[in-house]
Amino acid sequence: MTLRDIINKLLRRQPASASTARERLQLVLAHDRSDLSTELLDQMRREILEVVAKYVEIDMDEGAVSLETEDRMTALVANLPIKRTLNGQIKLIEGSNQLKENSQEAEDKDKGS
Amino acid sequence: MATDTRVILICSGKGGVGKTTLTANLGISLARQGLSTAVLDADFGLRNLDLLLGLENRIVYTAQEVLEEECRLDQALVKHKKESNLSLLPAGNPRMLDWLKPDDMKRIVDMLKEQFDYVLIDCPAGVEDGFKNAMAASQEAIVVTNPEVSAVRDADRVIGLLNTNAIKPVQLVLNRVRPRMMANQEMLSIADVTDILALPLLGLVLEDEQVIVSTNRGEPLTLNSVNSPAAKCYLNIAKRLQGEDIPLINPAEESSGFGAKFRRLMQTKIF
């Protein structure tokens, strides 16, 4: 955060447009590079959730599948909080601290195009 | 006869970002360093390189007649009147697009390679056949972009295609940089663009009204107005292509005085 950002916040002005441009570009490029539309990504998200749900109980509303790009490498990142396994022995999720750990396991990285 | 000719594609995806201006000025700058240079207008649909070089009235034959073997290559090449190391191979008729194939472009470039140190290919905008034909004949590429979302997005598409076609090295030229807007964080910064596109920066070109003046006259900036901000940038790019280690211009230092100091203070990272 720069001095300008702070002053803009204090004066409730819009932030400088360069950061908006950067964020919008990163999002649109992640989709361009993978050649996936929002609908296809959403369909994939639902199908991934269905497959994972066959093995572990997950929170269907919390699950997020997104594309993240760094250094021209696009990663498919699935963040799926697990409630418990189907045999009920291990309860994997209680608080938000654990949520982070578990989701790490569910992270699925794939090299994009 | 040149033995290790460098064939460089100058492309951008988006139109109007400065491909042709860069081709013309780079051609002049390399020729001034004593390198025999050919500029090839591969934009058959909307050719303009002849106009920027001031050679539009001296075209007799084009790449089309060369390919159809109606003339020899040296009959079609237009030598620049003020810079004899530079020659233009003009684009043919737009109807060429109906039959032109990647192999045709390779044939033209192979002929040019026999007598030039550098072949610069001015690529058409877009990522369709015109671009693919031009890419087929190229070894390396310079991607030109502006610090604007649409130009950067289109550059990214082009870089993806260059990478899959094993064109390398691919280097970036960031054109039409406005130091003041960058300082105010109202324009994507140099780091923003190079981070997003993940390409080495060959150079940046400052926004300069003289570019329009030079276009009006048909005399590239690097020919006469070597002290204009953009001309210096073009000359630096040509030297870097030749392997010289020329430091990049820091846009923040381009504007000086109290105003610039204040803007620098404003963009200091606090946390």
PDB file of C-alpha atoms in Angstrom, chain B residues 51-188:
ATOM      1  CA  LEU B  51       4.304   5.162 -46.249  1.00  0.00           C
ATOM      2  CA  LEU B  52       6.170   5.432 -42.943  1.00  0.00           C
ATOM      3  CA  LEU B  53       9.487   5.063 -44.740  1.00  0.00           C
ATOM      4  CA  GLY B  54       8.512   7.620 -47.396  1.00  0.00           C
ATOM      5  CA  LEU B  55       8.979   5.050 -50.158  1.00  0.00           C
ATOM      6  CA  GLU B  56       5.397   4.797 -51.387  1.00  0.00           C
ATOM      7  CA  ASN B  57       6.122   6.471 -54.733  1.00  0.00           C
ATOM      8  CA  ARG B  58       9.085   4.309 -55.554  1.00  0.00           C
ATOM      9  CA  ILE B  59       7.416   0.925 -55.573  1.00  0.00           C
ATOM     10  CA  VAL B  60       7.553  -0.846 -58.924  1.00  0.00           C
ATOM     11  CA  TYR B  61       7.268  -4.514 -58.047  1.00  0.00           C
ATOM     12  CA  THR B  62       6.154  -6.196 -54.817  1.00  0.00           C
ATOM     13  CA  ALA B  63       6.536  -9.533 -53.034  1.00  0.00           C
ATOM     14  CA  GLN B  64       3.736 -10.794 -55.254  1.00  0.00           C
ATOM     15  CA  GLU B  65       5.695 -10.420 -58.512  1.00  0.00           C
ATOM     16  CA  VAL B  66       8.733 -11.984 -56.849  1.00  0.00           C
ATOM     17  CA  LEU B  67       6.707 -15.030 -55.833  1.00  0.00           C
ATOM     18  CA  GLU B  68       5.090 -15.298 -59.264  1.00  0.00           C
ATOM     19  CA  GLU B  69       8.568 -15.037 -60.794  1.00  0.00           C
ATOM     20  CA  GLU B  70       7.611 -12.010 -62.834  1.00  0.00           C
ATOM     21  CA  CYS B  71      10.645 -10.148 -61.532  1.00  0.00           C
ATOM     22  CA  ARG B  72      13.858 -10.756 -59.651  1.00  0.00           C
ATOM     23  CA  LEU B  73      14.112  -9.986 -55.943  1.00  0.00           C
ATOM     24  CA  ASP B  74      16.481  -7.047 -56.448  1.00  0.00           C
ATOM     25  CA  GLN B  75      14.007  -5.455 -58.862  1.00  0.00           C
ATOM     26  CA  ALA B  76      11.312  -5.461 -56.188  1.00  0.00           C
ATOM     27  CA  LEU B  77      13.526  -4.261 -53.331  1.00  0.00           C
ATOM     28  CA  VAL B  78      13.284  -0.514 -52.751  1.00  0.00           C
ATOM     29  CA  LYS B  79      16.483   0.931 -51.366  1.00  0.00           C
ATOM     30  CA  HIS B  80      15.990   3.829 -48.931  1.00  0.00           C
ATOM     31  CA  LYS B  81      17.267   7.057 -50.451  1.00  0.00           C
ATOM     32  CA  LYS B  82      18.903   8.360 -47.283  1.00  0.00           C
ATOM     33  CA  GLU B  83      20.010   5.092 -45.741  1.00  0.00           C
ATOM     34  CA  SER B  84      21.402   2.812 -48.397  1.00  0.00           C
ATOM     35  CA  ASN B  85      21.800  -0.164 -46.020  1.00  0.00           C
ATOM     36  CA  LEU B  86      18.014  -0.369 -45.714  1.00  0.00           C
ATOM     37  CA  SER B  87      15.724  -1.950 -48.281  1.00  0.00           C
ATOM     38  CA  LEU B  88      11.974  -2.460 -48.295  1.00  0.00           C
ATOM     39  CA  LEU B  89      10.237  -5.416 -49.855  1.00  0.00           C
ATOM     40  CA  PRO B  90       6.708  -4.044 -50.356  1.00  0.00           C
ATOM     41  CA  ALA B  91       3.583  -6.028 -49.650  1.00  0.00           C
ATOM     42  CA  GLY B  92       1.684  -7.267 -52.672  1.00  0.00           C
ATOM     43  CA  ASN B  93      -1.930  -6.875 -53.582  1.00  0.00           C
ATOM     44  CA  PRO B  94      -4.510  -7.746 -50.888  1.00  0.00           C
ATOM     45  CA  ARG B  95      -5.779 -10.467 -53.258  1.00  0.00           C
ATOM     46  CA  MET B  96      -2.561 -12.350 -52.453  1.00  0.00           C
ATOM     47  CA  LEU B  97      -4.184 -13.332 -49.196  1.00  0.00           C
ATOM     48  CA  ASP B  98      -6.380 -15.769 -51.116  1.00  0.00           C
ATOM     49  CA  TRP B  99      -3.508 -17.985 -52.128  1.00  0.00           C
ATOM     50  CA  LEU B 100      -0.532 -17.046 -49.942  1.00  0.00           C
ATOM     51  CA  LYS B 101       0.735 -19.969 -47.853  1.00  0.00           C
ATOM     52  CA  PRO B 102       3.337 -20.176 -45.063  1.00  0.00           C
ATOM     53  CA  ASP B 103       5.744 -21.771 -47.567  1.00  0.00           C
ATOM     54  CA  ASP B 104       5.485 -18.703 -49.812  1.00  0.00           C
ATOM     55  CA  MET B 105       6.606 -16.489 -46.950  1.00  0.00           C
ATOM     56  CA  LYS B 106       9.473 -18.873 -46.228  1.00  0.00           C
ATOM     57  CA  ARG B 107      10.541 -18.662 -49.871  1.00  0.00           C
ATOM     58  CA  ILE B 108      10.639 -14.856 -49.798  1.00  0.00           C
ATOM     59  CA  VAL B 109      12.550 -14.790 -46.529  1.00  0.00           C
ATOM     60  CA  ASP B 110      15.043 -17.407 -47.730  1.00  0.00           C
ATOM     61  CA  MET B 111      15.807 -15.166 -50.695  1.00  0.00           C
ATOM     62  CA  LEU B 112      16.262 -12.146 -48.427  1.00  0.00           C
ATOM     63  CA  LYS B 113      18.540 -14.108 -46.090  1.00  0.00           C
ATOM     64  CA  GLU B 114      21.069 -14.471 -48.881  1.00  0.00           C
ATOM     65  CA  GLN B 115      21.930 -10.799 -48.884  1.00  0.00           C
ATOM     66  CA  PHE B 116      20.917  -9.211 -45.565  1.00  0.00           C
ATOM     67  CA  ASP B 117      22.134  -9.279 -41.950  1.00  0.00           C
ATOM     68  CA  TYR B 118      18.665  -8.524 -40.618  1.00  0.00           C
ATOM     69  CA  VAL B 119      15.209  -9.271 -41.984  1.00  0.00           C
ATOM     70  CA  LEU B 120      12.469  -7.490 -40.053  1.00  0.00           C
ATOM     71  CA  ILE B 121       8.947  -8.716 -40.787  1.00  0.00           C
ATOM     72  CA  ASP B 122       6.149  -6.233 -40.130  1.00  0.00           C
ATOM     73  CA  CYS B 123       3.335  -8.544 -39.110  1.00  0.00           C
ATOM     74  CA  PRO B 124      -0.365  -7.814 -39.691  1.00  0.00           C
ATOM     75  CA  ALA B 125      -2.632  -7.360 -36.667  1.00  0.00           C
ATOM     76  CA  GLY B 126      -4.724 -10.321 -35.581  1.00  0.00           C
ATOM     77  CA  VAL B 127      -3.854 -13.974 -35.013  1.00  0.00           C
ATOM     78  CA  GLU B 128      -5.271 -15.360 -38.267  1.00  0.00           C
ATOM     79  CA  ASP B 129      -3.631 -16.516 -41.509  1.00  0.00           C
ATOM     80  CA  GLY B 130      -1.663 -13.305 -42.107  1.00  0.00           C
ATOM     81  CA  PHE B 131       0.012 -13.683 -38.729  1.00  0.00           C
ATOM     82  CA  LYS B 132       0.568 -17.415 -39.179  1.00  0.00           C
ATOM     83  CA  ASN B 133       2.182 -16.937 -42.598  1.00  0.00           C
ATOM     84  CA  ALA B 134       4.529 -14.304 -41.211  1.00  0.00           C
ATOM     85  CA  MET B 135       5.355 -16.418 -38.160  1.00  0.00           C
ATOM     86  CA  ALA B 136       6.223 -19.439 -40.322  1.00  0.00           C
ATOM     87  CA  ALA B 137       9.089 -17.531 -41.906  1.00  0.00           C
ATOM     88  CA  SER B 138      10.491 -16.117 -38.637  1.00  0.00           C
ATOM     89  CA  GLN B 139      13.097 -17.341 -36.184  1.00  0.00           C
ATOM     90  CA  GLU B 140      12.679 -14.844 -33.371  1.00  0.00           C
ATOM     91  CA  ALA B 141      10.077 -12.249 -32.451  1.00  0.00           C
ATOM     92  CA  ILE B 142       9.554  -8.871 -30.871  1.00  0.00           C
ATOM     93  CA  VAL B 143       6.123  -8.403 -29.333  1.00  0.00           C
ATOM     94  CA  VAL B 144       5.038  -4.761 -29.203  1.00  0.00           C
ATOM     95  CA  THR B 145       2.433  -3.725 -26.678  1.00  0.00           C
ATOM     96  CA  ASN B 146       1.094  -0.642 -24.906  1.00  0.00           C
ATOM     97  CA  PRO B 147       0.442  -0.345 -21.163  1.00  0.00           C
ATOM     98  CA  GLU B 148      -3.298  -0.854 -21.747  1.00  0.00           C
ATOM     99  CA  VAL B 149      -5.472  -3.822 -20.885  1.00  0.00           C
ATOM    100  CA  SER B 150      -6.590  -4.619 -24.437  1.00  0.00           C
ATOM    101  CA  ALA B 151      -3.085  -4.432 -25.914  1.00  0.00           C
ATOM    102  CA  VAL B 152      -1.613  -6.606 -23.136  1.00  0.00           C
ATOM    103  CA  ARG B 153      -4.381  -9.170 -23.471  1.00  0.00           C
ATOM    104  CA  ASP B 154      -3.853  -9.479 -27.227  1.00  0.00           C
ATOM    105  CA  ALA B 155      -0.080  -9.638 -26.767  1.00  0.00           C
ATOM    106  CA  ASP B 156      -0.627 -12.575 -24.428  1.00  0.00           C
ATOM    107  CA  ARG B 157      -2.519 -14.479 -27.135  1.00  0.00           C
ATOM    108  CA  VAL B 158       0.277 -13.846 -29.607  1.00  0.00           C
ATOM    109  CA  ILE B 159       2.973 -14.921 -27.124  1.00  0.00           C
ATOM    110  CA  GLY B 160       1.097 -18.184 -26.564  1.00  0.00           C
ATOM    111  CA  LEU B 161       1.125 -18.867 -30.319  1.00  0.00           C
ATOM    112  CA  LEU B 162       4.806 -17.920 -30.660  1.00  0.00           C
ATOM    113  CA  ASN B 163       5.705 -20.273 -27.817  1.00  0.00           C
ATOM    114  CA  THR B 164       3.826 -23.220 -29.315  1.00  0.00           C
ATOM    115  CA  ASN B 165       5.572 -22.597 -32.635  1.00  0.00           C
ATOM    116  CA  ALA B 166       9.023 -22.613 -31.015  1.00  0.00           C
ATOM    117  CA  ILE B 167       9.852 -19.038 -32.019  1.00  0.00           C
ATOM    118  CA  LYS B 168      12.668 -17.813 -29.792  1.00  0.00           C
ATOM    119  CA  PRO B 169      13.810 -15.610 -28.332  1.00  0.00           C
ATOM    120  CA  VAL B 170      10.594 -13.641 -27.911  1.00  0.00           C
ATOM    121  CA  GLN B 171      11.253 -10.195 -26.475  1.00  0.00           C
ATOM    122  CA  LEU B 172       8.968  -7.371 -25.426  1.00  0.00           C
ATOM    123  CA  VAL B 173       8.852  -3.715 -26.451  1.00  0.00           C
ATOM    124  CA  LEU B 174       6.569  -1.575 -24.341  1.00  0.00           C
ATOM    125  CA  ASN B 175       5.443   1.309 -26.515  1.00  0.00           C
ATOM    126  CA  ARG B 176       3.748   4.636 -25.791  1.00  0.00           C
ATOM    127  CA  VAL B 177       4.871   4.829 -22.172  1.00  0.00           C
ATOM    128  CA  ARG B 178       3.634   7.952 -20.367  1.00  0.00           C
ATOM    129  CA  PRO B 179       5.915   8.489 -17.344  1.00  0.00           C
ATOM    130  CA  ARG B 180       3.543  10.918 -15.678  1.00  0.00           C
ATOM    131  CA  MET B 181       0.553   8.597 -15.819  1.00  0.00           C
ATOM    132  CA  MET B 182       2.721   5.725 -14.574  1.00  0.00           C
ATOM    133  CA  ALA B 183       3.922   7.854 -11.667  1.00  0.00           C
ATOM    134  CA  ASN B 184       0.301   8.620 -10.797  1.00  0.00           C
ATOM    135  CA  GLN B 185      -0.492   4.914 -10.990  1.00  0.00           C
ATOM    136  CA  GLU B 186      -3.080   5.591 -13.635  1.00  0.00           C
ATOM    137  CA  MET B 187      -1.235   3.402 -16.147  1.00  0.00           C
ATOM    138  CA  LEU B 188       0.021  -0.184 -15.883  1.00  0.00           C
TER     139      LEU B 188
END
